[in-house]
Tab-separated table of C-alpha atoms in Angstrom:
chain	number	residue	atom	x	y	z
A	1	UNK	CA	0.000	0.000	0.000
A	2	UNK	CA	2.961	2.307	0.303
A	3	UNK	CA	3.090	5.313	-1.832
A	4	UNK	CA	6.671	6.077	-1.340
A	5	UNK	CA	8.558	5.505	-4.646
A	6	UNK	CA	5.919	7.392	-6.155
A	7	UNK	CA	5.533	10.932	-4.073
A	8	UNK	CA	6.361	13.761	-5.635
A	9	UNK	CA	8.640	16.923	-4.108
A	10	UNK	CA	5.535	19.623	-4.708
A	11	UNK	CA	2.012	19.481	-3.539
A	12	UNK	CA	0.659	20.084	-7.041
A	13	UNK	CA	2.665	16.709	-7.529
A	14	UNK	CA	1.288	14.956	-5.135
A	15	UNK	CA	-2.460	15.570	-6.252
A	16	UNK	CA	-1.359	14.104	-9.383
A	17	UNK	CA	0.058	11.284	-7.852
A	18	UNK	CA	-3.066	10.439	-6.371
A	19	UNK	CA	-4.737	11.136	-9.298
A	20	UNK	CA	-2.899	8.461	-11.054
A	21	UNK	CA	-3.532	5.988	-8.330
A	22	UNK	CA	-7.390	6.174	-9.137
A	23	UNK	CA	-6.610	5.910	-13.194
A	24	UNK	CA	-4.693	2.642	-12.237
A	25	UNK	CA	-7.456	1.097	-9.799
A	26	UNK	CA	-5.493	1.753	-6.801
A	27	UNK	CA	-8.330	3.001	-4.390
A	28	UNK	CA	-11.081	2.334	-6.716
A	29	UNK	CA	-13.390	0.593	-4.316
A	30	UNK	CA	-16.928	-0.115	-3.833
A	31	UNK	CA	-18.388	-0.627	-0.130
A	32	UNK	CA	-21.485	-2.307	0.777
A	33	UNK	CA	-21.966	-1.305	4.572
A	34	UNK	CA	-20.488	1.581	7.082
A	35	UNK	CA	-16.959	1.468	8.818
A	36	UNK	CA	-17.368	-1.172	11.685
A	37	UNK	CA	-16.181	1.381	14.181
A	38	UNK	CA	-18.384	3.999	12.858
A	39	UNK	CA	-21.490	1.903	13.149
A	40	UNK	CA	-20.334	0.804	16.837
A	41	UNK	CA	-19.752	4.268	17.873
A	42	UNK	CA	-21.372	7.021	16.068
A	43	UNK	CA	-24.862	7.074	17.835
A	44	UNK	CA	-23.109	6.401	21.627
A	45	UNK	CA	-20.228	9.219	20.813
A	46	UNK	CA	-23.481	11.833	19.351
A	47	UNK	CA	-26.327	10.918	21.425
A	48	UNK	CA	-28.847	9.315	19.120
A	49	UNK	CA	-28.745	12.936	17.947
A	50	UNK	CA	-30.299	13.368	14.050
A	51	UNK	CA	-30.668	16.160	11.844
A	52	UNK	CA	-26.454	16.799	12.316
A	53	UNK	CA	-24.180	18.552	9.487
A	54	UNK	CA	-21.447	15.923	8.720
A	55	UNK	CA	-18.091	16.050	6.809
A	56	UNK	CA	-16.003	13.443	5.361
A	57	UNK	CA	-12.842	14.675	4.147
A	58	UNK	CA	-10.748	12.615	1.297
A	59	UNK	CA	-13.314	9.696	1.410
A	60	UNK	CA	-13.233	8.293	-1.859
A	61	UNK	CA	-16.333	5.823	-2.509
A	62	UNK	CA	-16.724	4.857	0.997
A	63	UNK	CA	-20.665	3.668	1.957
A	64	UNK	CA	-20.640	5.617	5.310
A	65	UNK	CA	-21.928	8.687	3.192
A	66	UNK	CA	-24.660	7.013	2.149
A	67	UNK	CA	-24.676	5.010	5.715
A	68	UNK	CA	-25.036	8.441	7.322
A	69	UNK	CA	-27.725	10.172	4.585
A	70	UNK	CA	-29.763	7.459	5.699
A	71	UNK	CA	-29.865	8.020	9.651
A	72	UNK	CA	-31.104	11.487	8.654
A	73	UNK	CA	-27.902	13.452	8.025
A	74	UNK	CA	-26.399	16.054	6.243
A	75	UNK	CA	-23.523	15.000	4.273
A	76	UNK	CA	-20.508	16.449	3.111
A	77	UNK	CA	-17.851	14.850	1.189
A	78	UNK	CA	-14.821	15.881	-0.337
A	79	UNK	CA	-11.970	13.983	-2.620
A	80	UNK	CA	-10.042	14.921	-5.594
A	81	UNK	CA	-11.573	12.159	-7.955
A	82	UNK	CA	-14.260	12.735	-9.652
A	83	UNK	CA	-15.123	9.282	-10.696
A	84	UNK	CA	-15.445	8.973	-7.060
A	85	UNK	CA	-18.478	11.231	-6.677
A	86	UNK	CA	-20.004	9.679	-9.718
A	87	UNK	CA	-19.708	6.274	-8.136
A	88	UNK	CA	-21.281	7.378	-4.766
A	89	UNK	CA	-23.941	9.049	-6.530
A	90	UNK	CA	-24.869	6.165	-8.440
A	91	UNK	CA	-24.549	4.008	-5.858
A	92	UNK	CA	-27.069	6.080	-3.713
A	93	UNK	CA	-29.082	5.771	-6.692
A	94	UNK	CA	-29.032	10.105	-7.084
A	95	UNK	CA	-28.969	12.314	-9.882
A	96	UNK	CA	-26.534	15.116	-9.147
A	97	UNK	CA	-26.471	18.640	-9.633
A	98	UNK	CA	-22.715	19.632	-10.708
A	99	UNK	CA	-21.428	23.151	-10.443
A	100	UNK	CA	-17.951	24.039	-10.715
A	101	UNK	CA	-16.013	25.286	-7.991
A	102	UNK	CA	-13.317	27.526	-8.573
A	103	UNK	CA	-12.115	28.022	-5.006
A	104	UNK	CA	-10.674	24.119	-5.072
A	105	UNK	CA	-10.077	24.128	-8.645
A	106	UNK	CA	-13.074	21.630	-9.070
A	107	UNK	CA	-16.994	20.341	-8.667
A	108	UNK	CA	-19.523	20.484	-6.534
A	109	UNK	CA	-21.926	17.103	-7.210
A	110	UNK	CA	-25.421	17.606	-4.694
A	111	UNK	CA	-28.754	16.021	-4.470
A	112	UNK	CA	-31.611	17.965	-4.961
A	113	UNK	CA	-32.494	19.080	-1.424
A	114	UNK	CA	-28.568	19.638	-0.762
A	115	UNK	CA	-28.298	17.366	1.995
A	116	UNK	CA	-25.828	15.365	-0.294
A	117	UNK	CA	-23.106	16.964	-1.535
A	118	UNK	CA	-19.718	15.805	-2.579
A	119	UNK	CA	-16.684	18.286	-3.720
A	120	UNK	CA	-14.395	17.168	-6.404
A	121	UNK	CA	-11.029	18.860	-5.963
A	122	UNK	CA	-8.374	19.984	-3.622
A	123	UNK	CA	-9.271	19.460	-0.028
A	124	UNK	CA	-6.703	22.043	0.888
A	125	UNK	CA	-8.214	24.422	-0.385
A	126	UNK	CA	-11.511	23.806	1.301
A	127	UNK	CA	-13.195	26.466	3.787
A	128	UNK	CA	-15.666	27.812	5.920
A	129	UNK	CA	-16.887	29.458	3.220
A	130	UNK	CA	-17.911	26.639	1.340
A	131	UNK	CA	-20.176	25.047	4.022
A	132	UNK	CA	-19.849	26.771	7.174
A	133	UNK	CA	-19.355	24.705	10.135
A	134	UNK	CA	-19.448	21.351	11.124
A	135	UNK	CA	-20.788	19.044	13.581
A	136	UNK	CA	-19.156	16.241	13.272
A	137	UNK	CA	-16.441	15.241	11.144
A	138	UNK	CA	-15.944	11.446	10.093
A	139	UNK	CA	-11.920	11.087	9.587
A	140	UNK	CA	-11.678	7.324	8.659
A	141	UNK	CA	-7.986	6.925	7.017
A	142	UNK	CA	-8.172	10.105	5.801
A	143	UNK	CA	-5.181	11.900	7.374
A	144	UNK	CA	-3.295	9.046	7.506
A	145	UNK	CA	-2.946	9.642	3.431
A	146	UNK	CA	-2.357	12.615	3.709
A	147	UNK	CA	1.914	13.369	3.102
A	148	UNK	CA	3.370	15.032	6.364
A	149	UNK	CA	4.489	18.185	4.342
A	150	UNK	CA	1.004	18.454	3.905
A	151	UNK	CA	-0.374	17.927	7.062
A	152	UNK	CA	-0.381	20.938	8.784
A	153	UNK	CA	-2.389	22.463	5.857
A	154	UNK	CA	-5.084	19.399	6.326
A	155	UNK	CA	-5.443	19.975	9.816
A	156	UNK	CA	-5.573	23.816	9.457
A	157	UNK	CA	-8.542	23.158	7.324
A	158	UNK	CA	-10.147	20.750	9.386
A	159	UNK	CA	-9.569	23.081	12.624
A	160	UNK	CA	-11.287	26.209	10.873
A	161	UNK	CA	-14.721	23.578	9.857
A	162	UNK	CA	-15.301	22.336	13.577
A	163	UNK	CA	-18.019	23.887	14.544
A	164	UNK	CA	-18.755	24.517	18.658
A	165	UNK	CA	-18.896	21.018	20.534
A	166	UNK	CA	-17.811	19.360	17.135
A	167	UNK	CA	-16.733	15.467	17.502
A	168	UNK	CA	-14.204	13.983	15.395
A	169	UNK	CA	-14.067	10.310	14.944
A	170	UNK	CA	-10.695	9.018	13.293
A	171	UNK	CA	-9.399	6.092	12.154
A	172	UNK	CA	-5.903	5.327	10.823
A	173	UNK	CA	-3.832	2.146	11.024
A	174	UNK	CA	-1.914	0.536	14.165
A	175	UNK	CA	0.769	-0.565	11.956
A	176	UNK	CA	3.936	1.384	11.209
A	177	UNK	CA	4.510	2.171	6.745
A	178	UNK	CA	7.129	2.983	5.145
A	179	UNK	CA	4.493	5.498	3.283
A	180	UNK	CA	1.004	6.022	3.038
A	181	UNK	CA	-1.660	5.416	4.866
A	182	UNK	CA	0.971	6.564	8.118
A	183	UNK	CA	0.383	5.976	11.969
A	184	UNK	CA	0.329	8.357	14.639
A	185	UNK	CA	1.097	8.299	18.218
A	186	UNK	CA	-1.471	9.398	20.786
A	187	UNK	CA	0.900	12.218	22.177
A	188	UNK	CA	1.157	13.560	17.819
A	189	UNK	CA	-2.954	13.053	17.808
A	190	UNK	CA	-2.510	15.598	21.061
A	191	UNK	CA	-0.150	18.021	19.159
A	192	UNK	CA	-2.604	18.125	16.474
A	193	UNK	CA	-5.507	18.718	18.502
A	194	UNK	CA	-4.870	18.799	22.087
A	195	UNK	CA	-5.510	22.794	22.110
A	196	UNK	CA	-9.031	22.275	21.658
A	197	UNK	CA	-10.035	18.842	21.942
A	198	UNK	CA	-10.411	15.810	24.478
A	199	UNK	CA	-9.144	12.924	23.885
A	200	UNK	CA	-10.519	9.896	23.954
A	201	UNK	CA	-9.139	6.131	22.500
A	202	UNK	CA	-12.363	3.952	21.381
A	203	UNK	CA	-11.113	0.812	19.922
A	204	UNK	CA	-9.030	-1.191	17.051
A	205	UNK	CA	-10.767	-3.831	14.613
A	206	UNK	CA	-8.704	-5.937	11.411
A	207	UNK	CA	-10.085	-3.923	8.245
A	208	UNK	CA	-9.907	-6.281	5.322
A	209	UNK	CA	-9.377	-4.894	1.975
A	210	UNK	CA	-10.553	-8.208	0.601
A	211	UNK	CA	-14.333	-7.499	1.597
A	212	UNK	CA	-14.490	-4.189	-0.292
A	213	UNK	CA	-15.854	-4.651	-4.031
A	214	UNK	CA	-13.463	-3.806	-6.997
A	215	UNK	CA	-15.106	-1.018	-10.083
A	216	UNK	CA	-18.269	0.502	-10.475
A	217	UNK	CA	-21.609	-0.732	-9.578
A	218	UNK	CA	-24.075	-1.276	-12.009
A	219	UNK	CA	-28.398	0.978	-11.981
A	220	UNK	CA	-29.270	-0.668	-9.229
A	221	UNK	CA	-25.998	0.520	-7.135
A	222	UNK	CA	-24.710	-3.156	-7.090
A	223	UNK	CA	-20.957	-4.167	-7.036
A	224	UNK	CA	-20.443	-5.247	-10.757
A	225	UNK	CA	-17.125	-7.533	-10.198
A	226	UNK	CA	-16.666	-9.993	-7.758
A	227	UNK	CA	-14.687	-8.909	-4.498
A	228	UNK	CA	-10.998	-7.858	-4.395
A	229	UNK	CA	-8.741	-10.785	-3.848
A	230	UNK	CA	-11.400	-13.041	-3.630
A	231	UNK	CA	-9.526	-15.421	-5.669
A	232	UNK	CA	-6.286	-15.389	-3.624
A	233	UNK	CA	-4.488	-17.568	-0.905
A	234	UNK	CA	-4.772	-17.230	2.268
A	235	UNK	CA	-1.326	-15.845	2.518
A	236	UNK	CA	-1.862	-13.150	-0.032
A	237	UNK	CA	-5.120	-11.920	1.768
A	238	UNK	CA	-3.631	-11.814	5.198
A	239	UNK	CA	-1.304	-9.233	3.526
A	240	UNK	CA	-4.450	-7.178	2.668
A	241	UNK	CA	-5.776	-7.243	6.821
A	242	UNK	CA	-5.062	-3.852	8.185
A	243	UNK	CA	-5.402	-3.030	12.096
A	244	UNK	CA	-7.260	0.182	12.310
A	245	UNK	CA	-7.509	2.131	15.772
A	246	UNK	CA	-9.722	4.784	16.154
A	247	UNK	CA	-9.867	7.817	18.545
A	248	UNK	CA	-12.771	10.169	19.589
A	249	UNK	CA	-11.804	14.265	19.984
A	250	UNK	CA	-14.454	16.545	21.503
A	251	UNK	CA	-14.127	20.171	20.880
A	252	UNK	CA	-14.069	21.843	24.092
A	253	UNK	CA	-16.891	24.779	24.581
C-alpha cells in the first residue's frame, strides 16, 4: 500500500500522484456497509442525535456517506476524484447537480435538497466558506494519506470547519509504513488537537481490503465484479488485513 517511490517533491505533484492511483485502480473501491467502528460508535459518541451537518474529508467511494444520509444526516464529502463522486452518486441511486467550484479548482456534485453533496477537488483548499461549520467530522484513514508536508495544511482546514462542541471520529492504522496510509502516536494526535479537543481512545478492529468490491456498480448501485482478492491464498489476503484504531476528539466549549 505504500506510496513512497511514487511521491512527488511539490504538492501540485502529489495531487497528481493520487490522481494516477485512481486511473490505475489503486483506491477504486466499492463498499457495501459503514466502517465497523463507525457503526459501533457514532450514535453512543453523538447521542442518538439526528438532523447533524457531517463532513467526510478525502473519502473516496466509501458507503458511510450514504450510511449516514440514511440516519437522517447532512452529508458532506470531499476527494479529488471525480469518478469517485459519480460512483457514490450512483450508488445512492441520485442524480446530481454539478457546479464548478473555482475556489478548489473543481466540482460540486449535490442532491436535490442539498443534503448530499460531494466536492471534487483539492481538499486544501476547502473552507468555511464553502459550508460553514461542522458538527461532526468522520476522519476514517483520511489523514493518515495525507503526506506530512502536507499535514499541517489538512489539519488547518479541518480546525477552521469544527463547529462549537464538534466530535471527530478518526481512524488510521496501528501498523507502522514505510508510506502512506501513516500511523500516529497518541501524544502527535494531542499536538494536532490537544488545544481544543479531548481525547478519547475507542477501539481497534482488522479492516480487510478483501471485503471491499473492486469497479463501479451497475443501476441498481450493485458491485459489478466480484470482491478484491477473492480469488487469492490465504497468505496473499492476510497481507491485505489492516489493524485500524480509532480515537474520539471533543471540541471543548
Amino acid at each position: 500500500m505504500s506510496q513512497e517511490d511514487r511521491v512527488s517533491d511539490t504538492p501540485d505533484g502529489r495531487i497528481n500522484d493520487w490522481l494516477k492511483g485512481w486511473d490505475q485502480g489503486h483506491w477504486d473501491f466499492t463498499y457495501t456497509e459503514p466502517g465497523q467502528n463507525l457503526e459501533k460508535y457514532f450514535e453512543k459518541v453523538t447521542d442518538g442525535r439526528k438532523g447533524l451537518k457531517i463532513l467526510l474529508p478525502l473519502c473516496a467511494t466509501t458507503y458511510d456517506l450514504i450510511w449516514f444520509c440514511e440516519q437522517g444526516h447532512t452529508v458532506v464529502g470531499a476527494d479529488l476524484a471525480e469518478s469517485a463522486a459519480q460512483r457514490i452518486f450512483k450508488q445512492y441511486k441520485q442524480k446530481p447537480i454539478i457546479e464548478e467550484v473555482p475556489s478548489i479548482n473543481g466540482k460540486l456534485y449535490k442532491n436535490e435538497t442539498g443534503t448530499f453533496k460531494f466536492y471534487v477537488g483539492n481538499f486544501l483548499l476547502f473552507n468555511e466558506d464553502l459550508e460553514g461549520k461542522f458538527d461532526f467530522i468522520w476522519d476514517s484513514k483520511a489523514m493518515c494519506a495525507v503526506d506530512p508536508r502536507d499535514r499541517p495544511t489538512y489539519l488547518k482546514v479541518i480546525r477552521s470547519v469544527m463547529g462549537p462542541k464538534c466530535i471527530i471520529m478518526l481512524e488510521f492504522p496501528k501498523k507502522i509504513f514505510p508510506g502512506a496510509p501513516y500511523c500516529f502516536s497518541e501524544e502527535q494526535l494531542k499536538e494536532f488537537y490537544g488545544d481544543i479537543c479531548d481525547l478519547e481512545y475507542q477501539d481497534q478492529y482488522d479492516f480487510n481490503i478483501c471485503k471491499a468490491y473492486h469497479g463501479d456498480v451497475d443501476d441498481d448501485g450493485q458491485p459489478l465484479k466480484q470482491e478484491e482478492g477473492k480469488d487469492e491464498s490465504k497468505e496473499e489476503e492476510e497481507d491485505k488485513v489492516i489493524c485500524l484504531q480509532s480515537y474520539c476528539l471533543r471540541k471543548r466549549e
